[in-house]
Amino acid sequence: MTHDTDVEALRQRRENLADRLDVPVILWSGRSSARNFPANCFPFRASSHFLYFAGIPLETAAIRLEGGKMTLFVDDPKPESALWHGEMPSRTDIATQIGADAALPMSELESHAVGAATIAAQDTMTALQQSRILNRPISPAKVLQGIDLELAQAIVALRLSHDRAALIQLRQAADVTVQAHIAGMAVSTNASWEADVRATMEHVILANNMSCAYSSIVTVHGEVLHNDRYHHPMQLGDLLLVDVGAETSTGWAADVTRTWAISGQFSATQRAIYDVVLAAHDACIGKIRPGVEYQDIHLLAATVIAQGLVDLGILRGQPEDLVEMDAHALFFPHGIGHLLGLDVHDMEDLGDIAGYEEGRKRSDRFGLNYLRLNRPLRPGMLVTIEPGFYQVPAILTDRDRREKYRDVVNWERLTQFADVRGIRIEDDVLVTETGREVLTAALPTKAEAVEALVQGDLSSLEAAYS
Amino acid sequence: MTHDTDVEALRQRRENLADRLDVPVILWSGRSSARNFPANCFPFRASSHFLYFAGIPLETAAIRLEGGKMTLFVDDPKPESALWHGEMPSRTDIATQIGADAALPMSELESHAVGAATIAAQDTMTALQQSRILNRPISPAKVLQGIDLELAQAIVALRLSHDRAALIQLRQAADVTVQAHIAGMAVSTNASWEADVRATMEHVILANNMSCAYSSIVTVHGEVLHNDRYHHPMQLGDLLLVDVGAETSTGWAADVTRTWAISGQFSATQRAIYDVVLAAHDACIGKIRPGVEYQDIHLLAATVIAQGLVDLGILRGQPEDLVEMDAHALFFPHGIGHLLGLDVHDMEDLGDIAGYEEGRKRSDRFGLNYLRLNRPLRPGMLVTIEPGFYQVPAILTDRDRREKYRDVVNWERLTQFADVRGIRIEDDVLVTETGREVLTAALPTKAEAVEALVQGDLSSLEAAYS
């Protein structure tokens, strides 16, 4: 195998789990999903919970954890597989690499399964196998009960705070992601299509033997929040919203967004809104430290954006009042960010168990419902901070909303900002013992520095930041 | 939608199906497969059978075909989806685009499902839905029975010969694939890792708004036939085996392999084996025309390779005798190629129904078992021709094989070719009315032309080919 494993870190994770849970645990890695026929699969992605404890993306494997000990269940490669896949490590080799205490074939798993807790794998075939081997129905991971819920809560407690081994990986993902964004900026003025920029950026990720942590967003239509198409031409007056992140070979992710002017020069209106979003970004990051409520960070972003839009004459009123009535959400309809780790929305397979402190539920408020994280921050947490401004037609042309916000939006003034369809600025921020560290700080956020990179003026980067 | 559709071609395909089958047919498009959590999916790939008749990759949709008429079943986008995914075309818009005769919501499908034939989708969730709506178990597509088998046979009859609309797409995929290979060659002498070449080639594919038809193989260990890792360094004495193909946005694939010297200069031994493989490649392509048995093409490749290895002193004996005893398969253990179309192994989801003429079965012979296509060629078929030479340790160190082939292999002589771990040369060949057309002919195969491209000497390309 070619993945770095930190056997000591894996052992510590198992012991931490044993401290919180006294039932045996079996975690399945999952199997490849067929693309258009069984032999033509999507790239295998192991379950994140499996990766957390096993450290490497073994396919069709399981681990049993109990009392800090790990037993690996995996079949030795079949002799004929050497023809197609080369010589693969044996079960014993793999067990040594990941520090397993024992190693058995998959056929032995059933006899070691009594009373074990688990979490459903993402692929249906593995989920069916889990039910069969544990001899009980397995709930989807977001509606867990009993020992499976206890397991999920224990895993969340561990995975919420990243250990040293995780941070090494997360920093690698962040570094490659920064490189990808710089490459994307540098190619923009010469790119004909969104697809050219996407290809340039994913090139950097692939060349570093990483994969994309999620479907890249590279679009002149930033107002479409989950845009995964790349067929629009790059036109000089447009902004390009780029949300691209790398994932290391053992599954650790980065998640970064920048928005730049394709020409390398923001228009006055683009620059004005950009600076509002950046002010929210900087204010939020400045507030991150242990003990702070993430929802308060979100509301801070809302307030700063509301203030900025008041200053620009787009909104009318007091920022706090505007946030209270969710007027900011007309233009910033999503949450300020989310957990980041082995998943780009970390542990989102568990529903809100990871994102929401026990006893808290999602708000019904238009301006809070999409908030994915609602916990007090603690050291070791990695979160994104990603304020944005979007002119989403589905929101802004909605008759009820136009009526409700009739007096607080200056629609006439807003038309002058038609060249700002969507702006988002997103960084990955680690909560430290005393404050914060931005893992993606090497990628500029200031408008003039971004402009310099797009214009290909790498030398000015340092000056812009001095 | 941004996909070209040829409504007339789609209508003709439906009519051709109606000519062969008088039961109603329902084909599901499938749904996205979760990667590490439900909202983080692999890129959606619609079922190839659906794509063949519907023309565009709609997600979670179905079409009902009967008597040449098509009814589209798909739900209108939910209002809130406009926030995340932008304004999407309505069911009626889509129906117009693909030339459907009627369009209904998915909830109506069950009442139109009586007596319909189908083919299992690749994702388990859709397969379960198929069973529920048709109210019967759905067999995996490779073990079909009854009307489903009749449907598969009818679809195979159609998809075996590509129509004009398909060929437009297949040529586009081939052209982009050729560009990708040329880019890969050009970057090789400056690349540090296999991953650099892979990234450069997939860059070309993504920049053309296409995807990879299969997991790219870009490896200095060509002897590992399905190698999907890219972590080895590029060392000057090594060969790089590169099997990369593009797929258009409506699903049509290319599949091309080249093998080049990383230094830009084959060693004498590499060149000698390369020329043997190329001789097989050229001989096979030269034989392609309607009526010829594909298995005979395969055996021709085996014979040419055996002859070449005799000439080099690696094998001893008469080529025909060596092929009879499968000695060629020590070094060329796979088939000469396969069908190509909407799938890189076209219709392989149907097992051997597409690949093997009715009544034929796979051979047990070591040298024939992996042959994926065994039919007489007919106009409109697109096949790959991909002879190779590999030194697979699992084969060459096998005690039984060394004993069986003791007298016909000069193992001593073979050691002099240690710098040839794997070579394959693969092109996509269309069977025409009178012979053949190589869709990927723009990509050189001759050793000196490949060397020129790797050395960055694009100007010599024309000269090398004149």
mmCIF file with all atom_site columns, C-alpha atoms in Angstrom, chain B residues 109-218:
data_model
loop_
_atom_site.group_PDB
_atom_site.id
_atom_site.type_symbol
_atom_site.label_atom_id
_atom_site.label_alt_id
_atom_site.label_comp_id
_atom_site.label_asym_id
_atom_site.label_entity_id
_atom_site.label_seq_id
_atom_site.pdbx_PDB_ins_code
_atom_site.Cartn_x
_atom_site.Cartn_y
_atom_site.Cartn_z
_atom_site.occupancy
_atom_site.B_iso_or_equiv
_atom_site.pdbx_formal_charge
_atom_site.auth_seq_id
_atom_site.auth_comp_id
_atom_site.auth_asym_id
_atom_site.auth_atom_id
_atom_site.pdbx_PDB_model_num
ATOM 1   C CA . LEU B 1 109 ? -45.321 5.103   -13.697 1.00 0.00 ? 109 LEU B CA 1
ATOM 2   C CA . GLU B 1 110 ? -46.790 2.255   -11.666 1.00 0.00 ? 110 GLU B CA 1
ATOM 3   C CA . SER B 1 111 ? -50.126 2.451   -13.472 1.00 0.00 ? 111 SER B CA 1
ATOM 4   C CA . HIS B 1 112 ? -48.326 2.192   -16.834 1.00 0.00 ? 112 HIS B CA 1
ATOM 5   C CA . ALA B 1 113 ? -46.101 -0.700  -15.802 1.00 0.00 ? 113 ALA B CA 1
ATOM 6   C CA . VAL B 1 114 ? -48.219 -3.782  -16.409 1.00 0.00 ? 114 VAL B CA 1
ATOM 7   C CA . GLY B 1 115 ? -46.449 -6.356  -18.526 1.00 0.00 ? 115 GLY B CA 1
ATOM 8   C CA . ALA B 1 116 ? -43.418 -4.214  -19.213 1.00 0.00 ? 116 ALA B CA 1
ATOM 9   C CA . ALA B 1 117 ? -39.953 -5.590  -19.868 1.00 0.00 ? 117 ALA B CA 1
ATOM 10  C CA . THR B 1 118 ? -36.940 -3.898  -18.316 1.00 0.00 ? 118 THR B CA 1
ATOM 11  C CA . ILE B 1 119 ? -33.218 -4.180  -17.643 1.00 0.00 ? 119 ILE B CA 1
ATOM 12  C CA . ALA B 1 120 ? -31.822 -3.759  -14.142 1.00 0.00 ? 120 ALA B CA 1
ATOM 13  C CA . ALA B 1 121 ? -30.230 -0.437  -13.353 1.00 0.00 ? 121 ALA B CA 1
ATOM 14  C CA . GLN B 1 122 ? -26.728 -0.464  -11.882 1.00 0.00 ? 122 GLN B CA 1
ATOM 15  C CA . ASP B 1 123 ? -27.601 1.177   -8.587  1.00 0.00 ? 123 ASP B CA 1
ATOM 16  C CA . THR B 1 124 ? -29.354 -0.988  -6.021  1.00 0.00 ? 124 THR B CA 1
ATOM 17  C CA . MET B 1 125 ? -31.894 1.640   -4.990  1.00 0.00 ? 125 MET B CA 1
ATOM 18  C CA . THR B 1 126 ? -33.231 1.912   -8.530  1.00 0.00 ? 126 THR B CA 1
ATOM 19  C CA . ALA B 1 127 ? -33.198 -1.863  -8.959  1.00 0.00 ? 127 ALA B CA 1
ATOM 20  C CA . LEU B 1 128 ? -35.391 -2.172  -5.855  1.00 0.00 ? 128 LEU B CA 1
ATOM 21  C CA . GLN B 1 129 ? -37.734 0.460   -7.283  1.00 0.00 ? 129 GLN B CA 1
ATOM 22  C CA . GLN B 1 130 ? -37.932 -1.472  -10.543 1.00 0.00 ? 130 GLN B CA 1
ATOM 23  C CA . SER B 1 131 ? -39.015 -4.613  -8.684  1.00 0.00 ? 131 SER B CA 1
ATOM 24  C CA . ARG B 1 132 ? -41.611 -2.688  -6.732  1.00 0.00 ? 132 ARG B CA 1
ATOM 25  C CA . ILE B 1 133 ? -43.136 -0.914  -9.703  1.00 0.00 ? 133 ILE B CA 1
ATOM 26  C CA . LEU B 1 134 ? -43.148 -3.944  -11.974 1.00 0.00 ? 134 LEU B CA 1
ATOM 27  C CA . ASN B 1 135 ? -44.295 -6.084  -9.038  1.00 0.00 ? 135 ASN B CA 1
ATOM 28  C CA . ARG B 1 136 ? -41.821 -8.870  -9.756  1.00 0.00 ? 136 ARG B CA 1
ATOM 29  C CA . PRO B 1 137 ? -38.207 -9.689  -9.047  1.00 0.00 ? 137 PRO B CA 1
ATOM 30  C CA . ILE B 1 138 ? -35.781 -8.124  -11.507 1.00 0.00 ? 138 ILE B CA 1
ATOM 31  C CA . SER B 1 139 ? -32.837 -10.321 -12.366 1.00 0.00 ? 139 SER B CA 1
ATOM 32  C CA . PRO B 1 140 ? -29.361 -8.902  -12.550 1.00 0.00 ? 140 PRO B CA 1
ATOM 33  C CA . ALA B 1 141 ? -28.927 -7.852  -16.136 1.00 0.00 ? 141 ALA B CA 1
ATOM 34  C CA . LYS B 1 142 ? -26.528 -10.678 -16.954 1.00 0.00 ? 142 LYS B CA 1
ATOM 35  C CA . VAL B 1 143 ? -28.943 -13.493 -16.062 1.00 0.00 ? 143 VAL B CA 1
ATOM 36  C CA . LEU B 1 144 ? -32.104 -12.275 -17.746 1.00 0.00 ? 144 LEU B CA 1
ATOM 37  C CA . GLN B 1 145 ? -35.149 -14.355 -18.498 1.00 0.00 ? 145 GLN B CA 1
ATOM 38  C CA . GLY B 1 146 ? -38.448 -14.076 -20.380 1.00 0.00 ? 146 GLY B CA 1
ATOM 39  C CA . ILE B 1 147 ? -39.441 -10.694 -21.773 1.00 0.00 ? 147 ILE B CA 1
ATOM 40  C CA . ASP B 1 148 ? -36.446 -9.055  -20.134 1.00 0.00 ? 148 ASP B CA 1
ATOM 41  C CA . LEU B 1 149 ? -34.154 -11.383 -22.074 1.00 0.00 ? 149 LEU B CA 1
ATOM 42  C CA . GLU B 1 150 ? -36.080 -10.647 -25.261 1.00 0.00 ? 150 GLU B CA 1
ATOM 43  C CA . LEU B 1 151 ? -35.658 -6.945  -24.572 1.00 0.00 ? 151 LEU B CA 1
ATOM 44  C CA . ALA B 1 152 ? -31.937 -7.362  -23.993 1.00 0.00 ? 152 ALA B CA 1
ATOM 45  C CA . GLN B 1 153 ? -31.560 -9.273  -27.237 1.00 0.00 ? 153 GLN B CA 1
ATOM 46  C CA . ALA B 1 154 ? -33.481 -6.607  -29.136 1.00 0.00 ? 154 ALA B CA 1
ATOM 47  C CA . ILE B 1 155 ? -31.408 -3.822  -27.632 1.00 0.00 ? 155 ILE B CA 1
ATOM 48  C CA . VAL B 1 156 ? -28.204 -5.704  -28.427 1.00 0.00 ? 156 VAL B CA 1
ATOM 49  C CA . ALA B 1 157 ? -29.289 -6.066  -32.042 1.00 0.00 ? 157 ALA B CA 1
ATOM 50  C CA . LEU B 1 158 ? -29.739 -2.294  -32.222 1.00 0.00 ? 158 LEU B CA 1
ATOM 51  C CA . ARG B 1 159 ? -26.741 -1.152  -30.222 1.00 0.00 ? 159 ARG B CA 1
ATOM 52  C CA . LEU B 1 160 ? -24.327 -3.529  -32.006 1.00 0.00 ? 160 LEU B CA 1
ATOM 53  C CA . SER B 1 161 ? -24.434 -1.297  -35.093 1.00 0.00 ? 161 SER B CA 1
ATOM 54  C CA . HIS B 1 162 ? -23.981 2.379   -34.421 1.00 0.00 ? 162 HIS B CA 1
ATOM 55  C CA . ASP B 1 163 ? -26.201 4.881   -36.213 1.00 0.00 ? 163 ASP B CA 1
ATOM 56  C CA . ARG B 1 164 ? -25.166 8.261   -37.553 1.00 0.00 ? 164 ARG B CA 1
ATOM 57  C CA . ALA B 1 165 ? -26.014 10.110  -34.348 1.00 0.00 ? 165 ALA B CA 1
ATOM 58  C CA . ALA B 1 166 ? -23.972 7.678   -32.285 1.00 0.00 ? 166 ALA B CA 1
ATOM 59  C CA . LEU B 1 167 ? -21.016 7.971   -34.622 1.00 0.00 ? 167 LEU B CA 1
ATOM 60  C CA . ILE B 1 168 ? -20.982 11.754  -34.286 1.00 0.00 ? 168 ILE B CA 1
ATOM 61  C CA . GLN B 1 169 ? -20.593 11.318  -30.537 1.00 0.00 ? 169 GLN B CA 1
ATOM 62  C CA . LEU B 1 170 ? -18.096 8.451   -30.816 1.00 0.00 ? 170 LEU B CA 1
ATOM 63  C CA . ARG B 1 171 ? -15.917 10.525  -33.144 1.00 0.00 ? 171 ARG B CA 1
ATOM 64  C CA . GLN B 1 172 ? -15.968 13.410  -30.674 1.00 0.00 ? 172 GLN B CA 1
ATOM 65  C CA . ALA B 1 173 ? -14.889 11.095  -27.860 1.00 0.00 ? 173 ALA B CA 1
ATOM 66  C CA . ALA B 1 174 ? -12.149 9.653   -30.073 1.00 0.00 ? 174 ALA B CA 1
ATOM 67  C CA . ASP B 1 175 ? -10.881 13.094  -31.083 1.00 0.00 ? 175 ASP B CA 1
ATOM 68  C CA . VAL B 1 176 ? -10.618 14.344  -27.505 1.00 0.00 ? 176 VAL B CA 1
ATOM 69  C CA . THR B 1 177 ? -8.953  11.099  -26.473 1.00 0.00 ? 177 THR B CA 1
ATOM 70  C CA . VAL B 1 178 ? -6.331  11.552  -29.181 1.00 0.00 ? 178 VAL B CA 1
ATOM 71  C CA . GLN B 1 179 ? -5.683  15.084  -27.907 1.00 0.00 ? 179 GLN B CA 1
ATOM 72  C CA . ALA B 1 180 ? -5.328  13.758  -24.380 1.00 0.00 ? 180 ALA B CA 1
ATOM 73  C CA . HIS B 1 181 ? -2.749  11.173  -25.444 1.00 0.00 ? 181 HIS B CA 1
ATOM 74  C CA . ILE B 1 182 ? -0.736  13.714  -27.396 1.00 0.00 ? 182 ILE B CA 1
ATOM 75  C CA . ALA B 1 183 ? -0.730  15.975  -24.326 1.00 0.00 ? 183 ALA B CA 1
ATOM 76  C CA . GLY B 1 184 ? 0.353   13.049  -22.159 1.00 0.00 ? 184 GLY B CA 1
ATOM 77  C CA . MET B 1 185 ? 3.233   12.211  -24.481 1.00 0.00 ? 185 MET B CA 1
ATOM 78  C CA . ALA B 1 186 ? 4.340   15.841  -24.638 1.00 0.00 ? 186 ALA B CA 1
ATOM 79  C CA . VAL B 1 187 ? 4.583   16.184  -20.867 1.00 0.00 ? 187 VAL B CA 1
ATOM 80  C CA . SER B 1 188 ? 6.296   12.900  -20.110 1.00 0.00 ? 188 SER B CA 1
ATOM 81  C CA . THR B 1 189 ? 9.936   13.854  -20.212 1.00 0.00 ? 189 THR B CA 1
ATOM 82  C CA . ASN B 1 190 ? 9.212   16.622  -17.696 1.00 0.00 ? 190 ASN B CA 1
ATOM 83  C CA . ALA B 1 191 ? 6.901   14.625  -15.440 1.00 0.00 ? 191 ALA B CA 1
ATOM 84  C CA . SER B 1 192 ? 8.107   13.367  -12.084 1.00 0.00 ? 192 SER B CA 1
ATOM 85  C CA . TRP B 1 193 ? 5.290   10.943  -11.338 1.00 0.00 ? 193 TRP B CA 1
ATOM 86  C CA . GLU B 1 194 ? 2.744   8.885   -13.189 1.00 0.00 ? 194 GLU B CA 1
ATOM 87  C CA . ALA B 1 195 ? 0.164   11.168  -11.566 1.00 0.00 ? 195 ALA B CA 1
ATOM 88  C CA . ASP B 1 196 ? 1.526   14.142  -13.531 1.00 0.00 ? 196 ASP B CA 1
ATOM 89  C CA . VAL B 1 197 ? 0.804   12.451  -16.854 1.00 0.00 ? 197 VAL B CA 1
ATOM 90  C CA . ARG B 1 198 ? -2.596  11.246  -15.733 1.00 0.00 ? 198 ARG B CA 1
ATOM 91  C CA . ALA B 1 199 ? -3.514  14.756  -14.561 1.00 0.00 ? 199 ALA B CA 1
ATOM 92  C CA . THR B 1 200 ? -2.370  16.280  -17.854 1.00 0.00 ? 200 THR B CA 1
ATOM 93  C CA . MET B 1 201 ? -4.462  13.851  -19.868 1.00 0.00 ? 201 MET B CA 1
ATOM 94  C CA . GLU B 1 202 ? -7.612  14.102  -17.774 1.00 0.00 ? 202 GLU B CA 1
ATOM 95  C CA . HIS B 1 203 ? -7.194  17.882  -17.932 1.00 0.00 ? 203 HIS B CA 1
ATOM 96  C CA . VAL B 1 204 ? -7.773  17.662  -21.692 1.00 0.00 ? 204 VAL B CA 1
ATOM 97  C CA . ILE B 1 205 ? -10.856 15.505  -21.185 1.00 0.00 ? 205 ILE B CA 1
ATOM 98  C CA . LEU B 1 206 ? -12.380 17.756  -18.524 1.00 0.00 ? 206 LEU B CA 1
ATOM 99  C CA . ALA B 1 207 ? -11.591 20.919  -20.480 1.00 0.00 ? 207 ALA B CA 1
ATOM 100 C CA . ASN B 1 208 ? -13.685 19.487  -23.300 1.00 0.00 ? 208 ASN B CA 1
ATOM 101 C CA . ASN B 1 209 ? -16.594 18.948  -20.897 1.00 0.00 ? 209 ASN B CA 1
ATOM 102 C CA . MET B 1 210 ? -16.207 15.203  -21.157 1.00 0.00 ? 210 MET B CA 1
ATOM 103 C CA . SER B 1 211 ? -15.516 12.645  -18.457 1.00 0.00 ? 211 SER B CA 1
ATOM 104 C CA . CYS B 1 212 ? -13.283 9.590   -18.291 1.00 0.00 ? 212 CYS B CA 1
ATOM 105 C CA . ALA B 1 213 ? -15.027 6.543   -19.729 1.00 0.00 ? 213 ALA B CA 1
ATOM 106 C CA . TYR B 1 214 ? -13.136 4.343   -17.252 1.00 0.00 ? 214 TYR B CA 1
ATOM 107 C CA . SER B 1 215 ? -10.416 4.581   -14.617 1.00 0.00 ? 215 SER B CA 1
ATOM 108 C CA . SER B 1 216 ? -7.324  5.788   -16.406 1.00 0.00 ? 216 SER B CA 1
ATOM 109 C CA . ILE B 1 217 ? -4.311  3.490   -16.510 1.00 0.00 ? 217 ILE B CA 1
ATOM 110 C CA . VAL B 1 218 ? -1.074  5.498   -16.551 1.00 0.00 ? 218 VAL B CA 1
#
